[in-house]
Amino acid sequence: MTTLVIDNIGELVTNDPSLGDGPLGVVAGASVVVDGETVVAVGPAGAAADERLDAGGRCMLPGFVDSHTHLVFAGDRAEEFSRRMAGEPYDGGGIRVTTDATRTTGRAGLEAALDGRLAEVHRAGSTTVEIKTGYGLSVDSEAELASLAAEATPEATFLGAHLVPGEYQGRADDYVELVCGPMLDAVRGHVRWIDVFCETGAFDADQSRAVLTAGRDAGLGLRLHANQLGHGPGVQLGVEMGCASVDHCTYLSDDDIEALASSDTVATFLPATDFSTRQPYPDARRAIDAGVRVAIASNCNPGSSYTSSLSFCMALAVRDMGMTIDEAVAAVTTGGAAALRRSDVGRIVPSGPAHMTILDAPSRHHLAYRPGVPLIWRTLGADYRLQPAGDQT
Ligand code: NIG
């Protein structure tokens, strides 16, 4: 195997305090040696290898871990977004619009669109990505989306309980039975996780508990959409059920924060969603100060957050959620890894995967300091599919 040294790294974030300064383990003037897909050495500049990439004094970080996306869908909802910017509120009802478009698009079209989005995710610096189903909402369509997600990433999530589809209008409990029975049976061989949108207008606490319980019984890990549009039972339910992560957390009561802080459930903030739906931003400072483990993810989807840029999300978190830049960097690396219960990704350490992002900037601070600027110079490695599915030669 050919070895590669990435040399002349001006600032290296390892996320291993034993390798460098502070909680992020920052090394100034560093090199990293990679053998195939594995990091073999992290140290001062000047190491030798078969090939050399000169980082030119730039900043290198672990590849970002995007722990919440909805990347398998067809169509877009730009007009809905425009109406929202003109004052119309977001209520999640547009999920049905994307469901209609997704159901009428063939597998090849969905796969090609997914590949394009994965390439975009890579350009944005993310090297691990979770992908949810949730725009099929029928047994056959959810099974197709689950297999597409699973072929693309090890972090595939079943979100049949995204919204009650039109044909089940007024029969939400019947739909929950379908999700917990035939639909779960059809997807369980594909996915690692199960998720529910626990929110007024989507699924209530009892329905969400039923879905999570069925998923747990099927051997899946648990995650939850909670407290996006208002206060509600979701966060407490997520903690009670031992979810790896409760996502959104835009509205957190003192009790929610206390429950999260005394659990190993991660609170995943999705600030691009709050930006795009004109919701208030969550008070991350209050959660972090209380001891809550936090992550930041993109929530890339065509309705509430059509971005794959975790740099943008970090800038929002620093500007509007009270997070420091270093907390935001941790939230998109080790935080995202914790939200997926992964200890291998989100750090640059010997024997770890060679998943790295190099900024066209000298320090991590530029991620928030230069919002909207495409700062990702190179992204190296990924544990999702990067070659288009039809092009495996
Ligand atoms: O996480 N809240 C539920 N699901 C997505 C939005 C989906 C949509 O509007 O299409 C979310 O924001």
PDB file of N, CA and C in Angstrom, residues 234-305:
ATOM      1  N   GLY A 234     -41.209  15.096  23.592  1.00  0.00           N
ATOM      2  CA  GLY A 234     -40.231  14.323  22.831  1.00  0.00           C
ATOM      3  C   GLY A 234     -38.901  14.114  23.534  1.00  0.00           C
ATOM      4  N   VAL A 235     -38.351  15.189  24.080  1.00  0.00           N
ATOM      5  CA  VAL A 235     -37.021  15.051  24.687  1.00  0.00           C
ATOM      6  C   VAL A 235     -37.066  14.065  25.850  1.00  0.00           C
ATOM      7  N   GLN A 236     -38.077  14.217  26.690  1.00  0.00           N
ATOM      8  CA  GLN A 236     -38.184  13.310  27.854  1.00  0.00           C
ATOM      9  C   GLN A 236     -38.375  11.869  27.386  1.00  0.00           C
ATOM     10  N   LEU A 237     -39.167  11.699  26.345  1.00  0.00           N
ATOM     11  CA  LEU A 237     -39.389  10.352  25.821  1.00  0.00           C
ATOM     12  C   LEU A 237     -38.076   9.771  25.277  1.00  0.00           C
ATOM     13  N   GLY A 238     -37.345  10.604  24.552  1.00  0.00           N
ATOM     14  CA  GLY A 238     -36.079  10.142  23.986  1.00  0.00           C
ATOM     15  C   GLY A 238     -35.106   9.678  25.057  1.00  0.00           C
ATOM     16  N   VAL A 239     -35.046  10.444  26.128  1.00  0.00           N
ATOM     17  CA  VAL A 239     -34.150  10.060  27.234  1.00  0.00           C
ATOM     18  C   VAL A 239     -34.651   8.775  27.890  1.00  0.00           C
ATOM     19  N   GLU A 240     -35.950   8.741  28.142  1.00  0.00           N
ATOM     20  CA  GLU A 240     -36.549   7.552  28.788  1.00  0.00           C
ATOM     21  C   GLU A 240     -36.282   6.279  27.972  1.00  0.00           C
ATOM     22  N   MET A 241     -36.344   6.411  26.648  1.00  0.00           N
ATOM     23  CA  MET A 241     -36.171   5.234  25.788  1.00  0.00           C
ATOM     24  C   MET A 241     -34.701   4.941  25.492  1.00  0.00           C
ATOM     25  N   GLY A 242     -33.813   5.797  25.956  1.00  0.00           N
ATOM     26  CA  GLY A 242     -32.386   5.562  25.702  1.00  0.00           C
ATOM     27  C   GLY A 242     -31.974   5.849  24.271  1.00  0.00           C
ATOM     28  N   CYS A 243     -32.610   6.851  23.658  1.00  0.00           N
ATOM     29  CA  CYS A 243     -32.221   7.224  22.291  1.00  0.00           C
ATOM     30  C   CYS A 243     -30.753   7.657  22.260  1.00  0.00           C
ATOM     31  N   ALA A 244     -30.066   7.335  21.175  1.00  0.00           N
ATOM     32  CA  ALA A 244     -28.696   7.818  21.017  1.00  0.00           C
ATOM     33  C   ALA A 244     -28.700   9.338  20.897  1.00  0.00           C
ATOM     34  N   SER A 245     -29.767   9.872  20.286  1.00  0.00           N
ATOM     35  CA  SER A 245     -29.816  11.317  20.053  1.00  0.00           C
ATOM     36  C   SER A 245     -31.267  11.777  19.944  1.00  0.00           C
ATOM     37  N   VAL A 246     -31.551  12.944  20.500  1.00  0.00           N
ATOM     38  CA  VAL A 246     -32.806  13.631  20.191  1.00  0.00           C
ATOM     39  C   VAL A 246     -32.428  14.870  19.384  1.00  0.00           C
ATOM     40  N   ASP A 247     -33.118  15.036  18.264  1.00  0.00           N
ATOM     41  CA  ASP A 247     -32.663  16.009  17.273  1.00  0.00           C
ATOM     42  C   ASP A 247     -33.659  17.146  17.105  1.00  0.00           C
ATOM     43  N   HIS A 248     -33.142  18.312  16.887  1.00  0.00           N
ATOM     44  CA  HIS A 248     -33.788  19.630  16.835  1.00  0.00           C
ATOM     45  C   HIS A 248     -33.563  20.300  18.188  1.00  0.00           C
ATOM     46  N   CYS A 249     -34.361  19.945  19.211  1.00  0.00           N
ATOM     47  CA  CYS A 249     -34.167  20.527  20.553  1.00  0.00           C
ATOM     48  C   CYS A 249     -34.168  22.048  20.500  1.00  0.00           C
ATOM     49  N   THR A 250     -34.990  22.589  19.614  1.00  0.00           N
ATOM     50  CA  THR A 250     -35.074  24.051  19.507  1.00  0.00           C
ATOM     51  C   THR A 250     -35.723  24.631  20.767  1.00  0.00           C
ATOM     52  N   TYR A 251     -36.678  23.893  21.313  1.00  0.00           N
ATOM     53  CA  TYR A 251     -37.361  24.320  22.540  1.00  0.00           C
ATOM     54  C   TYR A 251     -37.003  23.343  23.659  1.00  0.00           C
ATOM     55  N   LEU A 252     -36.262  23.804  24.653  1.00  0.00           N
ATOM     56  CA  LEU A 252     -35.866  22.935  25.762  1.00  0.00           C
ATOM     57  C   LEU A 252     -36.297  23.567  27.079  1.00  0.00           C
ATOM     58  N   SER A 253     -37.100  22.830  27.860  1.00  0.00           N
ATOM     59  CA  SER A 253     -37.468  23.305  29.193  1.00  0.00           C
ATOM     60  C   SER A 253     -36.348  22.951  30.171  1.00  0.00           C
ATOM     61  N   ASP A 254     -36.429  23.481  31.376  1.00  0.00           N
ATOM     62  CA  ASP A 254     -35.437  23.122  32.399  1.00  0.00           C
ATOM     63  C   ASP A 254     -35.442  21.618  32.643  1.00  0.00           C
ATOM     64  N   ASP A 255     -36.644  21.031  32.661  1.00  0.00           N
ATOM     65  CA  ASP A 255     -36.733  19.578  32.885  1.00  0.00           C
ATOM     66  C   ASP A 255     -36.088  18.789  31.740  1.00  0.00           C
ATOM     67  N   ASP A 256     -36.286  19.286  30.515  1.00  0.00           N
ATOM     68  CA  ASP A 256     -35.650  18.615  29.368  1.00  0.00           C
ATOM     69  C   ASP A 256     -34.133  18.633  29.530  1.00  0.00           C
ATOM     70  N   ILE A 257     -33.623  19.795  29.902  1.00  0.00           N
ATOM     71  CA  ILE A 257     -32.170  19.929  30.024  1.00  0.00           C
ATOM     72  C   ILE A 257     -31.644  19.028  31.142  1.00  0.00           C
ATOM     73  N   GLU A 258     -32.378  18.995  32.236  1.00  0.00           N
ATOM     74  CA  GLU A 258     -31.950  18.145  33.353  1.00  0.00           C
ATOM     75  C   GLU A 258     -31.952  16.669  32.910  1.00  0.00           C
ATOM     76  N   ALA A 259     -32.997  16.275  32.206  1.00  0.00           N
ATOM     77  CA  ALA A 259     -33.080  14.868  31.760  1.00  0.00           C
ATOM     78  C   ALA A 259     -31.923  14.540  30.816  1.00  0.00           C
ATOM     79  N   LEU A 260     -31.657  15.432  29.873  1.00  0.00           N
ATOM     80  CA  LEU A 260     -30.558  15.179  28.935  1.00  0.00           C
ATOM     81  C   LEU A 260     -29.221  15.124  29.658  1.00  0.00           C
ATOM     82  N   ALA A 261     -29.022  16.049  30.588  1.00  0.00           N
ATOM     83  CA  ALA A 261     -27.723  16.141  31.263  1.00  0.00           C
ATOM     84  C   ALA A 261     -27.433  14.898  32.092  1.00  0.00           C
ATOM     85  N   SER A 262     -28.474  14.242  32.562  1.00  0.00           N
ATOM     86  CA  SER A 262     -28.210  13.048  33.374  1.00  0.00           C
ATOM     87  C   SER A 262     -28.381  11.767  32.553  1.00  0.00           C
ATOM     88  N   SER A 263     -28.197  11.882  31.240  1.00  0.00           N
ATOM     89  CA  SER A 263     -28.339  10.706  30.370  1.00  0.00           C
ATOM     90  C   SER A 263     -27.145  10.656  29.415  1.00  0.00           C
ATOM     91  N   ASP A 264     -27.087   9.592  28.615  1.00  0.00           N
ATOM     92  CA  ASP A 264     -26.077   9.615  27.550  1.00  0.00           C
ATOM     93  C   ASP A 264     -26.725   9.849  26.189  1.00  0.00           C
ATOM     94  N   THR A 265     -27.901  10.450  26.201  1.00  0.00           N
ATOM     95  CA  THR A 265     -28.560  10.868  24.961  1.00  0.00           C
ATOM     96  C   THR A 265     -27.981  12.222  24.528  1.00  0.00           C
ATOM     97  N   VAL A 266     -27.570  12.289  23.278  1.00  0.00           N
ATOM     98  CA  VAL A 266     -26.999  13.530  22.740  1.00  0.00           C
ATOM     99  C   VAL A 266     -28.140  14.444  22.273  1.00  0.00           C
ATOM    100  N   ALA A 267     -28.005  15.734  22.536  1.00  0.00           N
ATOM    101  CA  ALA A 267     -28.928  16.726  21.952  1.00  0.00           C
ATOM    102  C   ALA A 267     -28.298  17.225  20.658  1.00  0.00           C
ATOM    103  N   THR A 268     -28.947  16.903  19.529  1.00  0.00           N
ATOM    104  CA  THR A 268     -28.398  17.336  18.247  1.00  0.00           C
ATOM    105  C   THR A 268     -29.157  18.565  17.760  1.00  0.00           C
ATOM    106  N   PHE A 269     -28.441  19.655  17.635  1.00  0.00           N
ATOM    107  CA  PHE A 269     -29.041  20.901  17.151  1.00  0.00           C
ATOM    108  C   PHE A 269     -28.936  20.959  15.625  1.00  0.00           C
ATOM    109  N   LEU A 270     -29.971  21.547  15.006  1.00  0.00           N
ATOM    110  CA  LEU A 270     -30.037  21.622  13.538  1.00  0.00           C
ATOM    111  C   LEU A 270     -30.289  23.077  13.159  1.00  0.00           C
ATOM    112  N   PRO A 271     -29.311  23.955  13.384  1.00  0.00           N
ATOM    113  CA  PRO A 271     -29.589  25.389  13.274  1.00  0.00           C
ATOM    114  C   PRO A 271     -29.955  25.872  11.886  1.00  0.00           C
ATOM    115  N   ALA A 272     -29.532  25.136  10.835  1.00  0.00           N
ATOM    116  CA  ALA A 272     -29.935  25.582   9.486  1.00  0.00           C
ATOM    117  C   ALA A 272     -31.445  25.445   9.322  1.00  0.00           C
ATOM    118  N   THR A 273     -32.049  24.544  10.095  1.00  0.00           N
ATOM    119  CA  THR A 273     -33.508  24.384  10.058  1.00  0.00           C
ATOM    120  C   THR A 273     -34.182  25.604  10.680  1.00  0.00           C
ATOM    121  N   ASP A 274     -33.652  26.034  11.800  1.00  0.00           N
ATOM    122  CA  ASP A 274     -34.247  27.200  12.466  1.00  0.00           C
ATOM    123  C   ASP A 274     -34.082  28.449  11.592  1.00  0.00           C
ATOM    124  N   PHE A 275     -32.938  28.511  10.898  1.00  0.00           N
ATOM    125  CA  PHE A 275     -32.704  29.598   9.941  1.00  0.00           C
ATOM    126  C   PHE A 275     -33.776  29.573   8.851  1.00  0.00           C
ATOM    127  N   SER A 276     -34.010  28.369   8.315  1.00  0.00           N
ATOM    128  CA  SER A 276     -34.812  28.205   7.112  1.00  0.00           C
ATOM    129  C   SER A 276     -36.313  28.166   7.391  1.00  0.00           C
ATOM    130  N   THR A 277     -36.671  28.045   8.670  1.00  0.00           N
ATOM    131  CA  THR A 277     -38.090  28.012   9.025  1.00  0.00           C
ATOM    132  C   THR A 277     -38.461  29.207   9.913  1.00  0.00           C
ATOM    133  N   ARG A 278     -37.502  30.090  10.111  1.00  0.00           N
ATOM    134  CA  ARG A 278     -37.697  31.276  10.947  1.00  0.00           C
ATOM    135  C   ARG A 278     -38.135  30.913  12.367  1.00  0.00           C
ATOM    136  N   GLN A 279     -37.569  29.821  12.885  1.00  0.00           N
ATOM    137  CA  GLN A 279     -37.775  29.486  14.301  1.00  0.00           C
ATOM    138  C   GLN A 279     -36.695  30.203  15.103  1.00  0.00           C
ATOM    139  N   PRO A 280     -36.897  30.354  16.397  1.00  0.00           N
ATOM    140  CA  PRO A 280     -35.794  30.870  17.213  1.00  0.00           C
ATOM    141  C   PRO A 280     -34.672  29.832  17.251  1.00  0.00           C
ATOM    142  N   TYR A 281     -33.455  30.272  17.530  1.00  0.00           N
ATOM    143  CA  TYR A 281     -32.356  29.315  17.668  1.00  0.00           C
ATOM    144  C   TYR A 281     -32.368  28.727  19.085  1.00  0.00           C
ATOM    145  N   PRO A 282     -31.971  27.469  19.229  1.00  0.00           N
ATOM    146  CA  PRO A 282     -31.921  26.900  20.577  1.00  0.00           C
ATOM    147  C   PRO A 282     -30.813  27.555  21.409  1.00  0.00           C
ATOM    148  N   ASP A 283     -31.011  27.518  22.720  1.00  0.00           N
ATOM    149  CA  ASP A 283     -30.012  28.094  23.625  1.00  0.00           C
ATOM    150  C   ASP A 283     -28.998  27.004  23.977  1.00  0.00           C
ATOM    151  N   ALA A 284     -28.050  26.819  23.075  1.00  0.00           N
ATOM    152  CA  ALA A 284     -27.055  25.756  23.271  1.00  0.00           C
ATOM    153  C   ALA A 284     -26.198  26.029  24.508  1.00  0.00           C
ATOM    154  N   ARG A 285     -25.952  27.307  24.757  1.00  0.00           N
ATOM    155  CA  ARG A 285     -25.097  27.663  25.908  1.00  0.00           C
ATOM    156  C   ARG A 285     -25.669  27.089  27.203  1.00  0.00           C
ATOM    157  N   ARG A 286     -26.988  27.257  27.365  1.00  0.00           N
ATOM    158  CA  ARG A 286     -27.658  26.786  28.586  1.00  0.00           C
ATOM    159  C   ARG A 286     -27.534  25.264  28.685  1.00  0.00           C
ATOM    160  N   ALA A 287     -27.695  24.581  27.566  1.00  0.00           N
ATOM    161  CA  ALA A 287     -27.606  23.116  27.580  1.00  0.00           C
ATOM    162  C   ALA A 287     -26.182  22.655  27.896  1.00  0.00           C
ATOM    163  N   ILE A 288     -25.224  23.266  27.240  1.00  0.00           N
ATOM    164  CA  ILE A 288     -23.826  22.847  27.450  1.00  0.00           C
ATOM    165  C   ILE A 288     -23.415  23.135  28.889  1.00  0.00           C
ATOM    166  N   ASP A 289     -23.778  24.303  29.394  1.00  0.00           N
ATOM    167  CA  ASP A 289     -23.396  24.651  30.771  1.00  0.00           C
ATOM    168  C   ASP A 289     -24.027  23.700  31.787  1.00  0.00           C
ATOM    169  N   ALA A 290     -25.171  23.114  31.415  1.00  0.00           N
ATOM    170  CA  ALA A 290     -25.828  22.171  32.333  1.00  0.00           C
ATOM    171  C   ALA A 290     -25.248  20.759  32.197  1.00  0.00           C
ATOM    172  N   GLY A 291     -24.337  20.569  31.231  1.00  0.00           N
ATOM    173  CA  GLY A 291     -23.696  19.258  31.108  1.00  0.00           C
ATOM    174  C   GLY A 291     -24.282  18.370  30.032  1.00  0.00           C
ATOM    175  N   VAL A 292     -25.084  18.951  29.121  1.00  0.00           N
ATOM    176  CA  VAL A 292     -25.674  18.162  28.032  1.00  0.00           C
ATOM    177  C   VAL A 292     -24.617  17.941  26.946  1.00  0.00           C
ATOM    178  N   ARG A 293     -24.537  16.718  26.439  1.00  0.00           N
ATOM    179  CA  ARG A 293     -23.652  16.404  25.316  1.00  0.00           C
ATOM    180  C   ARG A 293     -24.338  16.850  24.027  1.00  0.00           C
ATOM    181  N   VAL A 294     -23.679  17.656  23.217  1.00  0.00           N
ATOM    182  CA  VAL A 294     -24.364  18.212  22.047  1.00  0.00           C
ATOM    183  C   VAL A 294     -23.660  17.866  20.736  1.00  0.00           C
ATOM    184  N   ALA A 295     -24.450  17.841  19.683  1.00  0.00           N
ATOM    185  CA  ALA A 295     -23.940  17.694  18.317  1.00  0.00           C
ATOM    186  C   ALA A 295     -24.631  18.756  17.459  1.00  0.00           C
ATOM    187  N   ILE A 296     -24.052  19.010  16.303  1.00  0.00           N
ATOM    188  CA  ILE A 296     -24.699  19.861  15.296  1.00  0.00           C
ATOM    189  C   ILE A 296     -24.735  19.061  13.997  1.00  0.00           C
ATOM    190  N   ALA A 297     -25.887  19.051  13.335  1.00  0.00           N
ATOM    191  CA  ALA A 297     -25.997  18.353  12.047  1.00  0.00           C
ATOM    192  C   ALA A 297     -26.712  19.257  11.049  1.00  0.00           C
ATOM    193  N   SER A 298     -26.667  18.861   9.769  1.00  0.00           N
ATOM    194  CA  SER A 298     -27.213  19.750   8.725  1.00  0.00           C
ATOM    195  C   SER A 298     -28.722  19.606   8.567  1.00  0.00           C
ATOM    196  N   ASN A 299     -29.260  18.379   8.814  1.00  0.00           N
ATOM    197  CA  ASN A 299     -30.665  18.092   8.518  1.00  0.00           C
ATOM    198  C   ASN A 299     -30.977  18.338   7.044  1.00  0.00           C
ATOM    199  N   CYS A 300     -30.019  18.058   6.166  1.00  0.00           N
ATOM    200  CA  CYS A 300     -30.254  18.350   4.749  1.00  0.00           C
ATOM    201  C   CYS A 300     -31.524  17.655   4.253  1.00  0.00           C
ATOM    202  N   ASN A 301     -32.498  18.430   3.822  1.00  0.00           N
ATOM    203  CA  ASN A 301     -33.765  17.920   3.289  1.00  0.00           C
ATOM    204  C   ASN A 301     -34.391  19.034   2.453  1.00  0.00           C
ATOM    205  N   PRO A 302     -35.347  18.699   1.581  1.00  0.00           N
ATOM    206  CA  PRO A 302     -35.843  19.730   0.657  1.00  0.00           C
ATOM    207  C   PRO A 302     -36.828  20.712   1.273  1.00  0.00           C
ATOM    208  N   GLY A 303     -37.262  20.457   2.517  1.00  0.00           N
ATOM    209  CA  GLY A 303     -38.280  21.315   3.106  1.00  0.00           C
ATOM    210  C   GLY A 303     -37.732  22.310   4.114  1.00  0.00           C
ATOM    211  N   SER A 304     -37.180  21.792   5.190  1.00  0.00           N
ATOM    212  CA  SER A 304     -36.857  22.683   6.314  1.00  0.00           C
ATOM    213  C   SER A 304     -35.399  23.101   6.367  1.00  0.00           C
ATOM    214  N   SER A 305     -34.533  22.515   5.506  1.00  0.00           N
ATOM    215  CA  SER A 305     -33.110  22.810   5.654  1.00  0.00           C
ATOM    216  C   SER A 305     -32.353  22.278   4.448  1.00  0.00           C
TER     217      SER A 305
END
